[in-house]
Amino acid sequence: MTNFPEAFDRFALQILSADLPDEAHRRFQSLARMTVLEKDRVLDFDYTRAQLVFVARGATKLVAHASESRDQIVAFHFVGDVFSIPERDNYSYSVCALTDCELLSMPAAEVLALAANEARILSHLLHNTTVSLQRCREKTIALGRKTAVERVAVFLLAMADRIGVEQGGVTSLDLPMSRRDIAESLGLTIETVSRQISLLREGGLIATSGRSGIALRDMAGLRASAGYLHEAA
Amino acid sequence: MTNFPEAFDRFALQILSADLPDEAHRRFQSLARMTVLEKDRVLDFDYTRAQLVFVARGATKLVAHASESRDQIVAFHFVGDVFSIPERDNYSYSVCALTDCELLSMPAAEVLALAANEARILSHLLHNTTVSLQRCREKTIALGRKTAVERVAVFLLAMADRIGVEQGGVTSLDLPMSRRDIAESLGLTIETVSRQISLLREGGLIATSGRSGIALRDMAGLRASAGYLHEAA
DNA sequence: CGCTTTTTTGAATCTGATCAAGACAGGTGG
DNA sequence: CCACCTGTCTTGATCAGATTCAAAAAAGCG
């Protein structure tokens, strides 16, 4: 579908300032590399250096390998998202395609060096990072203090917020990730995730269709199941 | 010990650029408010707006209230750290003093507005946020995929890195937080934390003295107990 | 329609939570 | 300086929620 210049322009629109001189624009462009990834494929990148990634199309998961056969999904990202892959330290990170997708990746340090005097760009990057931090903190709370049902409810609400489609008061979701992915994101097993989804369905809070279709039928009930603070506290 | 101008200067040194005109410097200064907090006291701030906090002295914990009697410590902060308190959303956040401390707090939005054209400042803030995000991601991995012993080992190594004192090849720690704090940070109970520390001691990996003293006697062993990737993988 | 893969469901097991004492640290006042 | 007292920490026994192991059911593909 897309070619590199088009993908880069969309990245530029969101992160680079509009009034950036062509010369500078080109320098940024020369840092970016586009990768077309089919579903389930892993992004190949230089893991000795932190990378900045723009999702031009599709959806991805950012996975940390805690040890053999223990992976933790750190975050999901969808079209238009910008995120960073940390360089390898105590863990090794990888980016995997949930659906066919197109990614622009560039070394974070070099982008930062180029942007060192561009307040507009830094401002966008800061905003992006702050949003990521906020999501990560909420995830921390879920993993640290919530039960299995609560985590699944939190997950569904968060996904509805990001990729849900509202129609006639009911929000529906087409989840691009498998039960395994959900489990690895929530620190649970696939069996537990499956059981909790069944419980929510039996409770009438959601309806499912096929593997990936979910309709949120009772938002208030879900928020309660998610263990969120009572509204207007 | 400190007065406001001195505390602010230290903040300025770290975050604001050196070449900032006095006029601008004063505008930032007028946003900041200093609070002297004794141990166990909670910072009073306007929770409808995200805040930026600088730790001029002492140590703090950033706590999220998941629901009554279920608190999750999101992060610990020590002298010189800058961090942000999110505005209240699904959870309410608070900052509590681990030791007597002095904090500078300012509304994040206003700081950002003032810094909108100051690339140096934005750059520092971005760096700070990136470090916070990195720590938060590591915490996510620990909470999602690690056992009780592993979490405690990860915690001790991370603390050693931040506030440990090396002396003759052995790193020792004087923990400013209680077992309860550790538990609330690791998503465990105090009993479990206590048991795991005892196990590490019995295994000869650490030695303890009093409530707060810990000596890391076997770094390699601790790294193994923490379930970190094998070096040079 | 048949095959493979993913998901769901069930039963047994295990890790960490809960409940309940007891030990210890460290501060207070005699 | 020591005895006492309070709150924190440790240890032990039991319990519960989630994992593991195992198998059946459903989804989606060719």
XYZ file of C-alpha atoms (C1' of nucleotides) in Angstrom:
526
model
C 0.000 0.000 0.000
C 2.396 2.663 1.174
C 5.823 3.643 0.037
C 8.572 5.106 2.141
C 8.100 8.823 1.374
C 4.407 8.618 2.136
C 4.989 6.796 5.409
C 7.688 9.269 6.375
C 5.433 12.205 5.620
C 2.856 10.864 8.004
C 5.525 10.513 10.652
C 6.741 14.036 9.929
C 3.227 15.395 10.180
C 2.896 14.017 13.661
C 6.339 14.520 15.148
C 8.391 16.936 13.108
C 7.336 20.544 13.036
C 5.586 21.857 9.943
C 8.028 24.718 9.509
C 11.083 22.491 9.441
C 13.429 23.434 6.567
C 13.629 20.887 3.752
C 17.269 20.326 4.496
C 16.573 19.243 8.088
C 13.569 17.239 6.972
C 15.839 15.282 4.634
C 18.351 14.621 7.384
C 15.654 13.046 9.519
C 14.441 11.134 6.515
C 17.883 9.666 5.977
C 17.824 8.206 9.519
C 14.573 6.343 8.995
C 14.330 2.873 7.583
C 11.037 1.355 6.533
C 10.198 -2.276 7.207
C 7.180 -4.097 5.859
C 6.344 -6.837 8.328
C 3.799 -9.588 7.837
C 1.763 -10.843 10.747
C 3.831 -12.670 13.379
C 7.125 -11.495 11.935
C 9.703 -9.872 14.175
C 11.305 -6.537 13.384
C 14.996 -6.792 12.665
C 16.887 -3.832 14.137
C 20.166 -2.888 15.744
C 19.482 -3.866 19.333
C 22.618 -2.271 20.684
C 21.003 1.127 20.196
C 17.617 2.325 21.374
C 15.252 2.811 18.456
C 12.361 5.104 17.757
C 9.555 3.428 15.846
C 6.575 4.849 13.989
C 3.685 2.586 13.096
C 2.650 3.648 9.586
C 0.207 0.768 9.191
C -0.935 -2.184 11.248
C -0.419 -3.118 14.895
C 2.553 -4.373 16.873
C 3.558 -5.715 20.251
C 6.687 -4.732 22.143
C 7.952 -7.841 23.892
C 10.550 -8.202 26.638
C 12.204 -11.575 27.052
C 12.470 -12.181 30.774
C 14.024 -15.573 30.192
C 13.419 -18.586 27.970
C 9.711 -19.092 27.538
C 8.820 -16.195 29.800
C 7.917 -13.213 27.675
C 6.207 -10.100 28.879
C 4.418 -7.830 26.450
C 5.334 -4.328 27.494
C 2.972 -2.478 25.171
C 0.761 -2.735 22.110
C 0.995 -0.099 19.411
C -1.382 0.835 16.611
C -1.382 2.975 13.477
C 0.014 6.402 14.138
C 1.742 5.490 17.406
C 5.351 6.411 18.031
C 7.250 4.398 20.603
C 10.770 3.570 21.658
C 12.532 0.239 21.950
C 15.069 0.375 24.763
C 18.493 -0.947 24.009
C 19.190 -4.370 25.382
C 20.083 -4.314 29.090
C 18.751 -6.700 31.675
C 16.239 -7.863 29.132
C 16.154 -8.103 25.412
C 13.306 -6.463 23.584
C 11.688 -7.210 20.272
C 8.880 -5.853 18.164
C 6.489 -8.289 16.547
C 3.682 -7.669 14.054
C 0.148 -8.441 15.240
C -1.127 -7.735 11.735
C 0.674 -6.998 8.498
C 2.273 -3.652 9.081
C 4.694 -0.996 8.004
C 7.163 0.462 10.436
C 9.636 3.281 10.285
C 12.536 2.751 12.635
C 15.413 5.049 13.442
C 18.161 5.176 16.066
C 16.813 7.221 18.986
C 20.149 8.829 19.829
C 20.605 10.172 16.313
C 17.069 11.502 16.141
C 17.627 13.225 19.459
C 20.907 14.694 18.292
C 19.249 16.079 15.163
C 16.341 17.420 17.171
C 18.515 18.945 19.905
C 17.550 22.482 18.908
C 14.085 21.827 17.578
C 11.754 22.635 20.426
C 8.644 21.629 18.480
C 9.981 18.177 17.791
C 11.241 17.639 21.323
C 7.902 18.746 22.592
C 6.112 16.121 20.505
C 8.536 13.434 21.554
C 8.130 14.417 25.195
C 4.374 14.247 24.881
C 4.608 10.817 23.304
C 6.930 9.517 25.969
C 4.687 10.888 28.688
C 1.713 9.025 27.259
C 3.764 5.824 27.132
C 4.841 6.352 30.723
C 1.280 6.910 31.792
C 0.150 3.679 30.121
C 3.062 1.820 31.603
C 2.227 3.044 35.090
C -1.366 1.900 34.727
C -0.091 -1.471 33.618
C 2.149 -1.609 36.668
C -0.872 -1.044 38.898
C -2.833 -3.753 37.129
C 0.001 -6.284 37.351
C 0.853 -5.442 40.918
C -2.508 -5.214 42.593
C -5.263 -6.653 40.470
C -6.896 -10.059 40.194
C -7.298 -11.951 36.950
C -10.827 -10.685 36.186
C -9.841 -7.137 36.964
C -6.859 -7.291 34.644
C -8.937 -8.624 31.786
C -11.585 -5.942 32.338
C -8.891 -3.243 32.467
C -7.442 -4.619 29.256
C -10.756 -4.606 27.424
C -11.560 -1.059 28.524
C -8.125 0.191 27.523
C -8.386 -1.477 24.115
C -11.883 -0.105 23.602
C -10.436 3.304 24.271
C -7.717 2.889 21.700
C -9.215 0.818 18.915
C -12.879 0.403 19.791
C -15.708 1.469 17.501
C -18.823 2.903 19.079
C -22.121 2.249 17.431
C -25.498 2.789 19.010
C -24.130 3.092 22.535
C -22.270 -0.198 22.328
C -18.526 -0.259 21.805
C -17.198 -3.133 19.801
C -13.682 -4.338 19.405
C -11.869 -6.434 16.871
C -8.854 -7.626 18.798
C -5.783 -8.016 16.619
C -3.997 -10.065 19.277
C -4.403 -13.686 20.340
C -5.285 -14.948 23.799
C -1.626 -15.732 24.234
C -0.751 -12.117 23.575
C -3.347 -10.909 26.035
C -2.006 -13.330 28.625
C 1.577 -12.213 28.063
C 0.484 -8.624 28.393
C -1.446 -9.178 31.636
C 0.986 -11.501 33.384
C -1.474 -14.388 33.235
C -1.785 -17.671 31.314
C -3.971 -18.159 28.249
C -6.209 -20.508 30.199
C -6.860 -17.903 32.862
C -7.562 -15.199 30.304
C -9.985 -17.503 28.535
C -11.768 -18.342 31.772
C -12.120 -14.701 32.779
C -13.497 -13.753 29.377
C -16.016 -16.570 29.730
C -16.995 -15.273 33.146
C -17.483 -11.740 31.819
C -19.605 -13.136 29.001
C -21.687 -15.249 31.388
C -22.148 -12.140 33.506
C -23.563 -10.331 30.481
C -20.876 -7.641 30.558
C -19.529 -8.526 27.147
C -20.502 -10.556 24.120
C -18.015 -12.356 21.913
C -18.066 -13.359 18.290
C -15.377 -15.579 16.897
C -11.847 -15.328 18.204
C -11.455 -11.619 17.985
C -14.838 -9.925 18.185
C -15.886 -8.437 21.500
C -18.791 -6.146 22.273
C -18.741 -4.227 25.539
C -22.341 -4.402 26.678
C -22.083 -2.856 30.116
C -19.401 -0.214 30.491
C -20.298 0.654 34.075
C -20.231 -3.016 35.025
C -16.890 -3.437 33.313
C -15.445 -0.447 35.089
C -16.591 -1.975 38.351
C -15.083 -5.347 37.394
C -11.874 -3.527 36.542
C -11.671 -2.311 40.112
C -11.460 1.315 39.099
C -12.108 4.019 41.601
C -15.705 4.930 41.932
C -16.557 7.793 39.588
C -16.439 11.339 40.916
C -14.747 10.330 44.124
C 18.661 22.882 55.864
C 17.733 24.351 52.539
C 15.741 27.382 51.597
C 13.684 27.796 48.481
C 16.169 29.707 46.280
C 18.880 27.162 46.962
C 16.587 24.219 46.209
C 15.377 25.891 43.045
C 18.909 26.570 41.894
C 19.702 22.909 42.141
C 16.613 22.113 40.118
C 17.602 24.758 37.569
C 21.089 23.354 37.316
C 19.714 20.002 36.355
C 16.758 20.842 34.168
C 16.826 24.440 33.035
C 19.541 25.483 30.630
C 22.474 27.472 31.981
C 22.043 30.241 29.441
C 18.432 30.914 30.333
C 17.773 34.666 30.719
C 17.070 35.802 34.269
C 13.597 36.855 33.263
C 12.659 33.345 32.124
C 14.403 31.824 35.107
C 12.188 33.908 37.367
C 9.066 32.824 35.538
C 9.911 29.179 36.172
C 10.732 30.018 39.747
C 7.324 31.549 40.247
C 5.686 28.237 39.252
C 7.546 26.213 41.833
C 6.383 25.675 45.369
C 8.587 24.161 48.031
C 7.263 21.713 50.588
C 9.176 20.419 53.571
C 7.807 16.981 54.373
C 8.624 14.910 57.407
C 8.860 11.160 57.152
C 5.522 9.464 56.380
C 3.825 12.724 55.481
C 1.927 13.040 52.233
C 2.520 15.856 49.749
C -0.427 18.152 49.387
C -0.878 19.251 45.785
C -3.515 20.110 43.235
C -4.433 16.638 41.987
C -6.558 17.904 39.143
C -3.378 18.875 37.309
C -0.317 16.772 36.594
C 2.658 17.958 38.620
C 6.371 17.982 38.098
C 8.336 17.284 41.257
C 11.998 17.771 42.096
C 13.469 16.016 45.128
C 15.805 18.573 46.704
C 16.454 16.414 49.763
C 15.317 13.045 51.063
C 13.448 10.174 49.434
C 9.837 9.672 48.387
C 7.423 7.086 47.087
C 4.848 7.664 44.376
C 1.755 5.694 45.311
C -1.292 4.807 43.242
C -4.469 3.944 45.072
C -6.016 1.033 43.210
C -8.876 0.835 45.706
C -9.280 0.924 49.462
C -6.373 -0.868 51.081
C -4.810 -1.799 47.764
C -1.974 0.586 47.072
C 0.683 0.114 44.478
C 3.955 1.983 44.723
C 4.715 3.131 41.213
C 8.217 4.443 41.849
C 10.712 5.526 44.475
C 12.601 8.786 44.060
C 15.764 10.062 45.676
C 17.705 13.316 45.951
C 18.125 14.972 42.600
C 15.367 13.013 40.863
C 12.702 14.763 38.833
C 9.431 12.952 38.285
C 5.850 13.603 37.337
C 2.632 12.880 39.187
C -0.142 12.104 36.711
C -3.407 13.866 37.235
C -6.086 11.773 38.800
C -7.788 9.455 36.284
C -8.616 5.816 36.871
C -6.449 5.950 39.965
C -5.492 8.629 42.405
C -1.839 9.223 43.027
C -0.002 10.575 46.024
C 3.563 11.303 47.025
C 4.713 10.284 50.471
C 8.000 10.963 52.245
C 10.196 7.969 53.075
C 12.532 10.247 54.998
C 12.310 13.906 55.908
C 12.539 15.685 52.607
C 12.209 18.861 50.601
C 10.262 18.892 47.401
C 9.704 21.441 44.697
C 6.415 20.935 42.893
C 5.004 22.766 39.902
C 2.113 22.221 37.499
C 3.476 20.215 34.563
C 1.324 21.951 31.955
C 2.568 25.389 32.929
C 6.181 24.295 32.975
C 5.694 22.809 29.534
C 4.070 25.955 28.267
C 6.963 28.056 29.539
C 9.485 25.639 28.072
C 7.752 25.348 24.717
C 10.588 27.076 22.895
C 13.458 26.055 25.115
C 15.022 23.064 23.412
C 17.569 22.510 26.175
C 14.924 22.276 28.837
C 12.678 20.018 26.781
C 15.621 17.845 26.085
C 16.316 17.400 29.792
C 12.697 16.707 30.531
C 12.545 14.174 27.724
C 15.618 12.429 29.032
C 14.128 12.296 32.510
C 10.845 10.918 31.269
C 12.655 8.318 29.201
C 14.525 7.101 32.269
C 11.247 6.889 34.199
C 9.663 4.962 31.349
C 12.588 2.584 31.236
C 12.319 1.912 34.974
C 8.580 1.487 34.708
C 8.964 -1.048 31.914
C 11.404 -3.069 33.958
C 8.951 -3.008 36.817
C 6.230 -4.233 34.480
C 8.384 -7.189 33.524
C 9.090 -8.008 37.156
C 5.430 -7.801 38.157
C 4.205 -9.689 35.132
C 6.610 -12.550 34.853
C 8.690 -12.978 37.955
C 8.357 -15.046 41.102
C 8.589 -13.627 44.606
C 12.334 -14.315 45.065
C 13.120 -12.896 41.668
C 11.214 -9.706 42.392
C 13.019 -9.174 45.669
C 16.400 -9.816 44.030
C 15.547 -7.410 41.211
C 14.537 -4.838 43.787
C 17.742 -5.145 45.781
C 19.908 -4.898 42.657
C 18.004 -1.864 41.408
C 18.291 -0.143 44.784
C 21.990 -0.956 44.993
C 22.360 0.707 41.651
C 20.611 3.857 42.791
C 21.546 4.298 46.436
C 24.086 1.588 47.191
C 27.553 2.315 48.535
C 30.398 0.146 47.338
C 33.219 -0.565 49.713
C 35.838 -3.239 49.228
C 33.920 -5.054 46.524
C 30.766 -5.346 48.626
C 27.821 -3.073 47.992
C 25.805 -2.107 51.010
C 22.433 -0.520 51.207
C 20.582 1.427 53.828
C 16.976 1.015 52.751
C 14.871 4.064 53.531
C 11.659 2.125 52.980
C 9.849 -0.377 55.161
C 8.991 -3.967 54.268
C 5.497 -2.754 53.612
C 6.796 -0.290 51.038
C 8.865 -2.967 49.360
C 5.842 -5.240 49.264
C 3.622 -2.524 47.798
C 6.244 -1.823 45.191
C 6.661 -5.476 44.184
C 3.028 -6.530 44.222
C 3.599 -8.902 47.139
C 2.708 -8.977 50.834
C 5.081 -8.003 53.638
C 5.175 -11.595 54.810
C 6.326 -12.832 51.430
C 8.961 -10.122 51.143
C 10.245 -11.002 54.584
C 10.390 -14.698 53.736
C 12.261 -14.110 50.498
C 14.796 -11.857 52.201
C 15.325 -14.588 54.782
C 15.861 -17.120 52.009
C 18.420 -14.892 50.284
C 20.190 -14.450 53.607
C 20.186 -18.186 54.318
C 21.568 -18.706 50.824
C 24.465 -16.398 51.665
C 23.611 -13.953 48.880
C 22.980 -11.067 51.238
C 23.563 -10.142 54.851
C 21.212 -7.978 56.871
C 21.761 -5.706 59.826
C 18.834 -4.195 61.643
C 15.701 -3.314 59.739
C 17.307 -1.371 56.963
C 20.872 -2.530 56.461
C 21.584 -4.930 53.612
C 24.908 -6.035 52.199
C 24.962 -7.653 48.778
C 27.506 -10.430 49.179
C 27.153 -12.210 45.864
C 26.214 -10.015 42.937
C 26.415 -12.804 40.369
C 24.234 -15.007 42.515
C 21.743 -12.195 42.983
C 21.617 -11.531 39.272
C 20.889 -15.204 38.773
C 18.202 -15.149 41.460
C 16.735 -12.105 39.766
C 16.214 -14.176 36.646
C 18.161 -11.770 34.486
C 19.388 -12.847 31.120
C 22.690 -14.595 31.215
C 25.469 -12.086 30.603
C 26.736 -11.675 27.064
C 23.929 -13.733 25.591
C -15.322 -30.963 4.202
C -11.342 -32.190 6.712
C -7.225 -30.531 8.958
C -4.549 -27.539 11.974
C -4.378 -24.211 15.370
C -6.412 -21.667 18.860
C -9.484 -21.518 22.450
C -12.245 -23.366 26.027
C -13.153 -26.360 29.836
C -11.854 -29.554 33.633
C -8.978 -31.512 37.548
C -4.875 -31.436 40.273
C -1.104 -28.790 42.017
C 1.508 -24.958 43.731
C 2.844 -20.309 44.823
C 1.851 -16.626 47.367
C -2.013 -14.628 50.430
C -4.212 -14.709 54.688
C -4.611 -15.513 59.461
C -2.221 -15.884 63.765
C 1.623 -15.794 66.947
C 6.046 -14.690 68.349
C 10.660 -12.131 68.031
C 13.088 -8.109 67.453
C 14.352 -3.201 66.876
C 14.482 0.930 68.450
C 12.459 4.673 70.996
C 10.792 6.383 75.770
C 10.883 7.175 80.425
C 12.292 5.788 84.802
C 21.858 2.838 81.402
C 18.432 -0.312 81.518
C 13.553 -1.968 81.459
C 9.620 -1.410 79.095
C 6.583 -0.587 75.342
C 5.116 -0.018 70.596
C 5.292 -0.943 66.085
C 7.754 -3.637 62.605
C 9.333 -7.717 61.114
C 9.716 -12.728 61.077
C 8.011 -17.333 61.212
C 4.411 -20.857 61.008
C -0.096 -23.032 59.451
C -3.842 -22.855 56.484
C -6.274 -21.225 52.441
C -7.344 -19.409 47.793
C -6.444 -17.949 43.193
C -3.878 -18.856 39.374
C -0.887 -22.300 37.028
C -0.154 -26.607 35.108
C -1.393 -30.637 32.824
C -4.765 -32.850 30.000
C -8.424 -33.157 26.852
C -12.439 -31.553 24.222
C -14.506 -27.965 21.400
C -14.521 -24.311 18.236
C -12.515 -21.344 14.644
C -10.496 -20.538 10.537
C -7.942 -22.227 6.537
C -7.022 -24.810 2.358
